[in-house]
């Protein structure tokens, strides 16, 4: 949300998403650190919690999350599934020092998502 704040001038992630959608984005995903993430498309918004893992080093978690969004987009997943997968990858990155060593493989991420519940709420934007 730091980058979205700079781009939009808006403080709240919901307002940032509205501004980016109004600017022409088809889908917006904004990470909010320990507060999860939001994704918006048209007038719908999905808000996530976070997977609880022991955090050692947050380096690389945003990039890992983004790779989950790219993977989900390429595979045609709906936003809730994409957000869960991306959140799992982001959470996995913080478990060790460094940016890549702790990141789940695709199979590990899918197993983690299947075994752990992530709160994802759909709301109107």
mmCIF file of N, CA and C in Angstrom:
data_model
loop_
_atom_site.group_PDB
_atom_site.id
_atom_site.type_symbol
_atom_site.label_atom_id
_atom_site.label_comp_id
_atom_site.label_asym_id
_atom_site.label_seq_id
_atom_site.Cartn_x
_atom_site.Cartn_y
_atom_site.Cartn_z
ATOM 1 N N UNK A 1 0.812 -1.204 0.000
ATOM 2 C CA UNK A 1 0.000 0.000 0.000
ATOM 3 C C UNK A 1 0.852 1.264 0.000
ATOM 4 N N UNK A 2 2.132 1.143 0.324
ATOM 5 C CA UNK A 2 3.006 2.324 0.284
ATOM 6 C C UNK A 2 3.105 2.880 -1.135
ATOM 7 N N UNK A 3 3.320 1.987 -2.104
ATOM 8 C CA UNK A 3 3.427 2.441 -3.493
ATOM 9 C C UNK A 3 2.093 2.977 -3.996
ATOM 10 N N UNK A 4 1.000 2.302 -3.644
ATOM 11 C CA UNK A 4 -0.327 2.756 -4.076
ATOM 12 C C UNK A 4 -0.660 4.119 -3.471
ATOM 13 N N UNK A 5 -0.189 4.377 -2.270
ATOM 14 C CA UNK A 5 -0.389 5.688 -1.633
ATOM 15 C C UNK A 5 0.323 6.776 -2.437
ATOM 16 N N UNK A 6 1.537 6.487 -2.860
ATOM 17 C CA UNK A 6 2.295 7.468 -3.649
ATOM 18 C C UNK A 6 1.618 7.697 -5.007
ATOM 19 N N UNK A 7 1.175 6.622 -5.637
ATOM 20 C CA UNK A 7 0.556 6.738 -6.957
ATOM 21 C C UNK A 7 -0.780 7.467 -6.927
ATOM 22 N N UNK A 8 -1.564 7.245 -5.857
ATOM 23 C CA UNK A 8 -2.934 7.759 -5.834
ATOM 24 C C UNK A 8 -3.136 8.965 -4.927
ATOM 25 N N UNK A 9 -2.268 9.127 -3.943
ATOM 26 C CA UNK A 9 -2.471 10.165 -2.943
ATOM 27 C C UNK A 9 -3.501 9.780 -1.896
ATOM 28 N N UNK A 10 -3.996 8.560 -1.952
ATOM 29 C CA UNK A 10 -5.014 8.074 -1.016
ATOM 30 C C UNK A 10 -4.360 7.298 0.113
ATOM 31 N N UNK A 11 -4.882 7.430 1.318
ATOM 32 C CA UNK A 11 -4.330 6.747 2.485
ATOM 33 C C UNK A 11 -4.843 5.306 2.615
ATOM 34 N N UNK A 12 -6.130 5.109 2.474
ATOM 35 C CA UNK A 12 -6.720 3.790 2.713
ATOM 36 C C UNK A 12 -6.609 2.904 1.473
ATOM 37 N N UNK A 13 -6.256 1.625 1.657
ATOM 38 C CA UNK A 13 -6.148 0.719 0.508
ATOM 39 C C UNK A 13 -7.418 0.653 -0.342
ATOM 40 N N UNK A 14 -8.586 0.742 0.284
ATOM 41 C CA UNK A 14 -9.836 0.702 -0.477
ATOM 42 C C UNK A 14 -9.922 1.913 -1.421
ATOM 43 N N UNK A 15 -9.539 3.069 -0.909
ATOM 44 C CA UNK A 15 -9.550 4.273 -1.736
ATOM 45 C C UNK A 15 -8.480 4.206 -2.820
ATOM 46 N N UNK A 16 -7.343 3.620 -2.488
ATOM 47 C CA UNK A 16 -6.292 3.432 -3.481
ATOM 48 C C UNK A 16 -6.808 2.548 -4.617
ATOM 49 N N UNK A 17 -7.483 1.461 -4.259
ATOM 50 C CA UNK A 17 -8.027 0.547 -5.270
ATOM 51 C C UNK A 17 -9.046 1.262 -6.151
ATOM 52 N N UNK A 18 -9.934 2.029 -5.542
ATOM 53 C CA UNK A 18 -10.926 2.781 -6.320
ATOM 54 C C UNK A 18 -10.236 3.726 -7.309
ATOM 55 N N UNK A 19 -9.218 4.416 -6.847
ATOM 56 C CA UNK A 19 -8.510 5.367 -7.705
ATOM 57 C C UNK A 19 -7.820 4.652 -8.865
ATOM 58 N N UNK A 20 -7.193 3.520 -8.589
ATOM 59 C CA UNK A 20 -6.502 2.783 -9.646
ATOM 60 C C UNK A 20 -7.488 2.194 -10.648
ATOM 61 N N UNK A 21 -8.632 1.708 -10.166
ATOM 62 C CA UNK A 21 -9.670 1.210 -11.072
ATOM 63 C C UNK A 21 -10.209 2.348 -11.933
ATOM 64 N N UNK A 22 -10.434 3.498 -11.318
ATOM 65 C CA UNK A 22 -10.932 4.654 -12.063
ATOM 66 C C UNK A 22 -9.923 5.114 -13.113
ATOM 67 N N UNK A 23 -8.647 4.850 -12.865
ATOM 68 C CA UNK A 23 -7.592 5.198 -13.814
ATOM 69 C C UNK A 23 -7.446 4.217 -14.957
ATOM 70 N N UNK A 24 -8.236 3.134 -14.934
ATOM 71 C CA UNK A 24 -8.219 2.199 -16.050
ATOM 72 C C UNK A 24 -7.762 0.788 -15.746
ATOM 73 N N UNK A 25 -7.314 0.527 -14.532
ATOM 74 C CA UNK A 25 -6.888 -0.840 -14.197
ATOM 75 C C UNK A 25 -8.101 -1.767 -14.204
ATOM 76 N N UNK A 26 -7.934 -2.962 -14.720
ATOM 77 C CA UNK A 26 -9.021 -3.944 -14.716
ATOM 78 C C UNK A 26 -9.132 -4.664 -13.393
ATOM 79 N N UNK A 27 -7.992 -4.974 -12.800
ATOM 80 C CA UNK A 27 -7.917 -5.631 -11.499
ATOM 81 C C UNK A 27 -6.782 -4.982 -10.725
ATOM 82 N N UNK A 28 -7.009 -4.751 -9.439
ATOM 83 C CA UNK A 28 -6.005 -4.136 -8.581
ATOM 84 C C UNK A 28 -5.746 -5.067 -7.403
ATOM 85 N N UNK A 29 -4.494 -5.303 -7.088
ATOM 86 C CA UNK A 29 -4.108 -6.056 -5.895
ATOM 87 C C UNK A 29 -3.143 -5.183 -5.113
ATOM 88 N N UNK A 30 -3.465 -4.965 -3.843
ATOM 89 C CA UNK A 30 -2.630 -4.131 -2.980
ATOM 90 C C UNK A 30 -2.277 -4.929 -1.739
ATOM 91 N N UNK A 31 -0.987 -5.098 -1.484
ATOM 92 C CA UNK A 31 -0.558 -5.769 -0.265
ATOM 93 C C UNK A 31 -0.495 -4.758 0.867
ATOM 94 N N UNK A 32 -0.813 -5.238 2.061
ATOM 95 C CA UNK A 32 -0.882 -4.361 3.239
ATOM 96 C C UNK A 32 -0.061 -4.924 4.388
ATOM 97 N N UNK A 33 1.027 -5.630 4.072
ATOM 98 C CA UNK A 33 1.907 -6.179 5.108
ATOM 99 C C UNK A 33 1.174 -7.105 6.058
ATOM 100 N N UNK A 34 1.320 -6.847 7.345
ATOM 101 C CA UNK A 34 0.690 -7.692 8.370
ATOM 102 C C UNK A 34 -0.832 -7.635 8.340
ATOM 103 N N UNK A 35 -1.369 -6.672 7.591
ATOM 104 C CA UNK A 35 -2.825 -6.536 7.479
ATOM 105 C C UNK A 35 -3.387 -7.275 6.277
ATOM 106 N N UNK A 36 -2.578 -8.089 5.607
ATOM 107 C CA UNK A 36 -3.065 -8.893 4.494
ATOM 108 C C UNK A 36 -2.980 -8.177 3.167
ATOM 109 N N UNK A 37 -4.034 -8.305 2.384
ATOM 110 C CA UNK A 37 -4.063 -7.712 1.049
ATOM 111 C C UNK A 37 -5.513 -7.464 0.659
ATOM 112 N N UNK A 38 -5.683 -6.627 -0.353
ATOM 113 C CA UNK A 38 -7.002 -6.487 -0.955
ATOM 114 C C UNK A 38 -6.845 -6.610 -2.466
ATOM 115 N N UNK A 39 -7.883 -7.115 -3.091
ATOM 116 C CA UNK A 39 -7.947 -7.173 -4.544
ATOM 117 C C UNK A 39 -9.284 -6.586 -4.941
ATOM 118 N N UNK A 40 -9.307 -5.833 -6.020
ATOM 119 C CA UNK A 40 -10.547 -5.205 -6.459
ATOM 120 C C UNK A 40 -10.697 -5.356 -7.961
ATOM 121 N N UNK A 41 -11.940 -5.558 -8.342
ATOM 122 C CA UNK A 41 -12.307 -5.641 -9.759
ATOM 123 C C UNK A 41 -13.715 -5.068 -9.860
ATOM 124 N N UNK A 42 -13.889 -4.073 -10.680
ATOM 125 C CA UNK A 42 -15.178 -3.372 -10.821
ATOM 126 C C UNK A 42 -15.618 -2.861 -9.459
ATOM 127 N N UNK A 43 -16.749 -3.310 -8.953
ATOM 128 C CA UNK A 43 -17.263 -2.833 -7.657
ATOM 129 C C UNK A 43 -17.061 -3.860 -6.544
ATOM 130 N N UNK A 44 -16.316 -4.931 -6.831
ATOM 131 C CA UNK A 44 -16.079 -5.985 -5.844
ATOM 132 C C UNK A 44 -14.686 -5.898 -5.273
ATOM 133 N N UNK A 45 -14.577 -6.280 -4.003
ATOM 134 C CA UNK A 45 -13.302 -6.234 -3.292
ATOM 135 C C UNK A 45 -13.176 -7.508 -2.468
ATOM 136 N N UNK A 46 -12.010 -8.096 -2.471
ATOM 137 C CA UNK A 46 -11.702 -9.247 -1.632
ATOM 138 C C UNK A 46 -10.603 -8.821 -0.676
ATOM 139 N N UNK A 47 -10.816 -9.031 0.601
ATOM 140 C CA UNK A 47 -9.857 -8.649 1.641
ATOM 141 C C UNK A 47 -9.359 -9.941 2.302
ATOM 142 N N UNK A 48 -8.043 -10.049 2.419
ATOM 143 C CA UNK A 48 -7.472 -11.253 3.033
ATOM 144 C C UNK A 48 -6.849 -10.939 4.378
ATOM 145 N N UNK A 49 -6.755 -11.973 5.181
ATOM 146 C CA UNK A 49 -5.919 -11.932 6.362
ATOM 147 C C UNK A 49 -4.522 -12.369 5.953
ATOM 148 N N UNK A 50 -3.780 -12.923 6.881
ATOM 149 C CA UNK A 50 -2.441 -13.446 6.586
ATOM 150 C C UNK A 50 -2.321 -14.848 7.162
ATOM 151 N N UNK A 51 -1.469 -15.636 6.563
ATOM 152 C CA UNK A 51 -1.130 -16.932 7.133
ATOM 153 C C UNK A 51 -0.164 -16.696 8.286
ATOM 154 N N UNK A 52 -0.389 -17.364 9.380
ATOM 155 C CA UNK A 52 0.465 -17.205 10.558
ATOM 156 C C UNK A 52 1.682 -18.121 10.436
ATOM 157 N N UNK A 53 2.843 -17.524 10.262
ATOM 158 C CA UNK A 53 4.116 -18.246 10.233
ATOM 159 C C UNK A 53 5.094 -17.470 11.092
ATOM 160 N N UNK A 54 6.148 -18.136 11.529
ATOM 161 C CA UNK A 54 7.183 -17.430 12.285
ATOM 162 C C UNK A 54 8.020 -16.610 11.318
ATOM 163 N N UNK A 55 7.986 -15.305 11.487
ATOM 164 C CA UNK A 55 8.710 -14.408 10.591
ATOM 165 C C UNK A 55 10.139 -14.222 11.074
ATOM 166 N N UNK A 56 11.088 -14.488 10.180
ATOM 167 C CA UNK A 56 12.511 -14.309 10.457
ATOM 168 C C UNK A 56 13.042 -13.100 9.699
ATOM 169 N N UNK A 57 12.670 -12.971 8.421
ATOM 170 C CA UNK A 57 13.163 -11.888 7.571
ATOM 171 C C UNK A 57 12.104 -11.600 6.507
ATOM 172 N N UNK A 58 11.563 -10.383 6.480
ATOM 173 C CA UNK A 58 10.501 -10.087 5.506
ATOM 174 C C UNK A 58 10.994 -9.850 4.077
ATOM 175 N N UNK A 59 12.297 -9.858 3.881
ATOM 176 C CA UNK A 59 12.841 -9.604 2.541
ATOM 177 C C UNK A 59 12.295 -10.618 1.539
ATOM 178 N N UNK A 60 11.811 -10.121 0.431
ATOM 179 C CA UNK A 60 11.359 -10.996 -0.645
ATOM 180 C C UNK A 60 9.907 -11.420 -0.560
ATOM 181 N N UNK A 61 9.224 -11.090 0.529
ATOM 182 C CA UNK A 61 7.841 -11.564 0.665
ATOM 183 C C UNK A 61 6.925 -10.921 -0.378
ATOM 184 N N UNK A 62 7.140 -9.663 -0.683
ATOM 185 C CA UNK A 62 6.314 -9.008 -1.698
ATOM 186 C C UNK A 62 6.534 -9.594 -3.082
ATOM 187 N N UNK A 63 7.784 -9.885 -3.403
ATOM 188 C CA UNK A 63 8.074 -10.502 -4.696
ATOM 189 C C UNK A 63 7.486 -11.900 -4.780
ATOM 190 N N UNK A 64 7.569 -12.651 -3.679
ATOM 191 C CA UNK A 64 6.984 -13.997 -3.665
ATOM 192 C C UNK A 64 5.470 -13.910 -3.831
ATOM 193 N N UNK A 65 4.833 -12.957 -3.130
ATOM 194 C CA UNK A 65 3.398 -12.745 -3.276
ATOM 195 C C UNK A 65 3.067 -12.438 -4.737
ATOM 196 N N UNK A 66 3.827 -11.530 -5.334
ATOM 197 C CA UNK A 66 3.575 -11.156 -6.730
ATOM 198 C C UNK A 66 3.690 -12.349 -7.664
ATOM 199 N N UNK A 67 4.631 -13.234 -7.387
ATOM 200 C CA UNK A 67 4.763 -14.417 -8.244
ATOM 201 C C UNK A 67 3.523 -15.293 -8.153
ATOM 202 N N UNK A 68 2.884 -15.304 -7.001
ATOM 203 C CA UNK A 68 1.629 -16.046 -6.866
ATOM 204 C C UNK A 68 0.502 -15.415 -7.657
ATOM 205 N N UNK A 69 0.475 -14.090 -7.715
ATOM 206 C CA UNK A 69 -0.525 -13.392 -8.519
ATOM 207 C C UNK A 69 -0.305 -13.692 -9.999
ATOM 208 N N UNK A 70 0.938 -13.645 -10.437
ATOM 209 C CA UNK A 70 1.252 -13.952 -11.835
ATOM 210 C C UNK A 70 0.859 -15.390 -12.157
ATOM 211 N N UNK A 71 1.215 -16.329 -11.287
ATOM 212 C CA UNK A 71 0.873 -17.735 -11.506
ATOM 213 C C UNK A 71 -0.633 -17.904 -11.617
ATOM 214 N N UNK A 72 -1.367 -17.321 -10.683
ATOM 215 C CA UNK A 72 -2.821 -17.433 -10.710
ATOM 216 C C UNK A 72 -3.434 -16.806 -11.947
ATOM 217 N N UNK A 73 -2.881 -15.690 -12.383
ATOM 218 C CA UNK A 73 -3.376 -15.037 -13.600
ATOM 219 C C UNK A 73 -3.154 -15.931 -14.812
ATOM 220 N N UNK A 74 -1.958 -16.488 -14.915
ATOM 221 C CA UNK A 74 -1.652 -17.353 -16.061
ATOM 222 C C UNK A 74 -2.490 -18.629 -16.060
ATOM 223 N N UNK A 75 -2.863 -19.091 -14.875
ATOM 224 C CA UNK A 75 -3.659 -20.320 -14.778
ATOM 225 C C UNK A 75 -5.166 -20.053 -14.795
ATOM 226 N N UNK A 76 -5.550 -18.795 -14.855
ATOM 227 C CA UNK A 76 -6.965 -18.457 -14.943
ATOM 228 C C UNK A 76 -7.756 -18.646 -13.658
ATOM 229 N N UNK A 77 -7.086 -18.575 -12.511
ATOM 230 C CA UNK A 77 -7.755 -18.760 -11.230
ATOM 231 C C UNK A 77 -8.619 -17.561 -10.894
ATOM 232 N N UNK A 78 -9.646 -17.792 -10.068
ATOM 233 C CA UNK A 78 -10.426 -16.672 -9.554
ATOM 234 C C UNK A 78 -9.609 -15.946 -8.487
ATOM 235 N N UNK A 79 -10.037 -14.739 -8.137
ATOM 236 C CA UNK A 79 -9.250 -13.922 -7.201
ATOM 237 C C UNK A 79 -9.060 -14.562 -5.830
ATOM 238 N N UNK A 80 -10.067 -15.165 -5.212
ATOM 239 C CA UNK A 80 -9.804 -15.785 -3.905
ATOM 240 C C UNK A 80 -8.720 -16.866 -3.952
ATOM 241 N N UNK A 81 -8.761 -17.727 -4.957
ATOM 242 C CA UNK A 81 -7.737 -18.775 -5.058
ATOM 243 C C UNK A 81 -6.356 -18.160 -5.302
ATOM 244 N N UNK A 82 -6.324 -17.164 -6.172
ATOM 245 C CA UNK A 82 -5.070 -16.482 -6.476
ATOM 246 C C UNK A 82 -4.496 -15.808 -5.232
ATOM 247 N N UNK A 83 -5.356 -15.146 -4.463
ATOM 248 C CA UNK A 83 -4.895 -14.464 -3.252
ATOM 249 C C UNK A 83 -4.384 -15.453 -2.209
ATOM 250 N N UNK A 84 -5.048 -16.588 -2.062
ATOM 251 C CA UNK A 84 -4.587 -17.596 -1.099
ATOM 252 C C UNK A 84 -3.215 -18.128 -1.491
ATOM 253 N N UNK A 85 -3.049 -18.446 -2.759
ATOM 254 C CA UNK A 85 -1.769 -18.969 -3.250
ATOM 255 C C UNK A 85 -0.661 -17.919 -3.095
ATOM 256 N N UNK A 86 -0.956 -16.684 -3.494
ATOM 257 C CA UNK A 86 0.025 -15.603 -3.378
ATOM 258 C C UNK A 86 0.382 -15.346 -1.918
ATOM 259 N N UNK A 87 -0.611 -15.381 -1.044
ATOM 260 C CA UNK A 87 -0.361 -15.167 0.383
ATOM 261 C C UNK A 87 0.502 -16.274 0.968
ATOM 262 N N UNK A 88 0.281 -17.500 0.519
ATOM 263 C CA UNK A 88 1.113 -18.615 0.987
ATOM 264 C C UNK A 88 2.559 -18.423 0.554
ATOM 265 N N UNK A 89 2.771 -18.024 -0.687
ATOM 266 C CA UNK A 89 4.144 -17.788 -1.154
ATOM 267 C C UNK A 89 4.783 -16.642 -0.395
ATOM 268 N N UNK A 90 4.037 -15.569 -0.184
ATOM 269 C CA UNK A 90 4.568 -14.439 0.576
ATOM 270 C C UNK A 90 4.942 -14.838 1.993
ATOM 271 N N UNK A 91 4.070 -15.609 2.635
ATOM 272 C CA UNK A 91 4.342 -16.064 4.005
ATOM 273 C C UNK A 91 5.561 -16.979 4.047
ATOM 274 N N UNK A 92 5.707 -17.819 3.039
ATOM 275 C CA UNK A 92 6.838 -18.754 3.043
ATOM 276 C C UNK A 92 8.170 -18.022 2.961
ATOM 277 N N UNK A 93 8.185 -16.889 2.285
ATOM 278 C CA UNK A 93 9.441 -16.149 2.095
ATOM 279 C C UNK A 93 9.992 -15.585 3.393
ATOM 280 N N UNK A 94 9.145 -15.336 4.386
ATOM 281 C CA UNK A 94 9.617 -14.695 5.623
ATOM 282 C C UNK A 94 10.195 -15.685 6.630
ATOM 283 N N UNK A 95 10.132 -16.975 6.332
ATOM 284 C CA UNK A 95 10.523 -17.996 7.306
ATOM 285 C C UNK A 95 12.024 -18.164 7.467
ATOM 286 N N UNK A 96 12.807 -17.655 6.520
ATOM 287 C CA UNK A 96 14.264 -17.776 6.588
ATOM 288 C C UNK A 96 14.913 -16.454 6.193
ATOM 289 N N UNK A 97 16.189 -16.325 6.481
ATOM 290 C CA UNK A 97 16.936 -15.140 6.075
ATOM 291 C C UNK A 97 17.196 -15.220 4.572
ATOM 292 N N UNK A 98 16.989 -14.116 3.898
ATOM 293 C CA UNK A 98 17.209 -14.071 2.456
ATOM 294 C C UNK A 98 15.890 -14.006 1.708
ATOM 295 N N UNK A 99 15.989 -13.794 0.427
ATOM 296 C CA UNK A 99 14.790 -13.532 -0.356
ATOM 297 C C UNK A 99 14.175 -14.743 -1.035
ATOM 298 N N UNK A 100 14.899 -15.848 -1.146
ATOM 299 C CA UNK A 100 14.348 -16.971 -1.919
ATOM 300 C C UNK A 100 14.417 -18.325 -1.224
ATOM 301 N N UNK A 101 15.298 -18.478 -0.277
ATOM 302 C CA UNK A 101 15.549 -19.806 0.288
ATOM 303 C C UNK A 101 14.305 -20.444 0.905
ATOM 304 N N UNK A 102 13.439 -19.670 1.534
ATOM 305 C CA UNK A 102 12.282 -20.234 2.205
ATOM 306 C C UNK A 102 11.036 -20.329 1.354
ATOM 307 N N UNK A 103 11.070 -19.802 0.131
ATOM 308 C CA UNK A 103 9.861 -19.751 -0.689
ATOM 309 C C UNK A 103 9.439 -21.161 -1.101
ATOM 310 N N UNK A 104 8.147 -21.434 -0.907
ATOM 311 C CA UNK A 104 7.578 -22.728 -1.269
ATOM 312 C C UNK A 104 7.735 -23.018 -2.752
ATOM 313 N N UNK A 105 7.871 -24.292 -3.071
ATOM 314 C CA UNK A 105 7.690 -24.736 -4.451
ATOM 315 C C UNK A 105 6.186 -24.689 -4.736
ATOM 316 N N UNK A 106 5.811 -24.872 -5.975
ATOM 317 C CA UNK A 106 4.387 -24.869 -6.327
ATOM 318 C C UNK A 106 3.636 -25.950 -5.543
ATOM 319 N N UNK A 107 4.198 -27.138 -5.475
ATOM 320 C CA UNK A 107 3.541 -28.231 -4.753
ATOM 321 C C UNK A 107 3.429 -27.921 -3.262
ATOM 322 N N UNK A 108 4.482 -27.372 -2.678
ATOM 323 C CA UNK A 108 4.439 -27.004 -1.264
ATOM 324 C C UNK A 108 3.390 -25.924 -1.002
ATOM 325 N N UNK A 109 3.317 -24.956 -1.890
ATOM 326 C CA UNK A 109 2.333 -23.874 -1.720
ATOM 327 C C UNK A 109 0.918 -24.421 -1.796
ATOM 328 N N UNK A 110 0.651 -25.286 -2.752
ATOM 329 C CA UNK A 110 -0.685 -25.864 -2.894
ATOM 330 C C UNK A 110 -1.051 -26.699 -1.673
ATOM 331 N N UNK A 111 -0.100 -27.464 -1.157
ATOM 332 C CA UNK A 111 -0.353 -28.260 0.040
ATOM 333 C C UNK A 111 -0.589 -27.357 1.251
ATOM 334 N N UNK A 112 0.170 -26.290 1.360
ATOM 335 C CA UNK A 112 0.021 -25.350 2.467
ATOM 336 C C UNK A 112 -1.357 -24.698 2.435
ATOM 337 N N UNK A 113 -1.791 -24.260 1.266
ATOM 338 C CA UNK A 113 -3.110 -23.631 1.130
ATOM 339 C C UNK A 113 -4.206 -24.637 1.489
ATOM 340 N N UNK A 114 -4.038 -25.884 1.072
ATOM 341 C CA UNK A 114 -5.040 -26.909 1.371
ATOM 342 C C UNK A 114 -5.119 -27.205 2.866
ATOM 343 N N UNK A 115 -4.004 -27.077 3.566
ATOM 344 C CA UNK A 115 -3.945 -27.445 4.985
ATOM 345 C C UNK A 115 -4.197 -26.273 5.933
ATOM 346 N N UNK A 116 -4.185 -25.053 5.430
ATOM 347 C CA UNK A 116 -4.296 -23.863 6.281
ATOM 348 C C UNK A 116 -5.367 -22.931 5.740
ATOM 349 N N UNK A 117 -6.193 -22.450 6.627
ATOM 350 C CA UNK A 117 -7.281 -21.552 6.222
ATOM 351 C C UNK A 117 -6.805 -20.104 6.210
ATOM 352 N N UNK A 118 -7.159 -19.401 5.149
ATOM 353 C CA UNK A 118 -6.893 -17.969 5.059
ATOM 354 C C UNK A 118 -8.235 -17.257 5.000
ATOM 355 N N UNK A 119 -8.421 -16.291 5.871
ATOM 356 C CA UNK A 119 -9.656 -15.516 5.865
ATOM 357 C C UNK A 119 -9.673 -14.616 4.640
ATOM 358 N N UNK A 120 -10.660 -14.838 3.766
ATOM 359 C CA UNK A 120 -10.852 -13.990 2.593
ATOM 360 C C UNK A 120 -12.329 -13.590 2.562
ATOM 361 N N UNK A 121 -12.564 -12.293 2.643
ATOM 362 C CA UNK A 121 -13.936 -11.773 2.651
ATOM 363 C C UNK A 121 -14.199 -10.977 1.387
ATOM 364 N N UNK A 122 -15.353 -11.227 0.792
ATOM 365 C CA UNK A 122 -15.775 -10.452 -0.373
ATOM 366 C C UNK A 122 -16.669 -9.315 0.114
ATOM 367 N N UNK A 123 -16.394 -8.124 -0.397
ATOM 368 C CA UNK A 123 -17.141 -6.932 0.002
ATOM 369 C C UNK A 123 -17.421 -6.110 -1.251
ATOM 370 N N UNK A 124 -18.310 -5.165 -1.115
ATOM 371 C CA UNK A 124 -18.504 -4.177 -2.174
ATOM 372 C C UNK A 124 -17.478 -3.079 -1.985
ATOM 373 N N UNK A 125 -16.961 -2.590 -3.084
ATOM 374 C CA UNK A 125 -15.946 -1.536 -3.007
ATOM 375 C C UNK A 125 -16.606 -0.173 -2.975
#
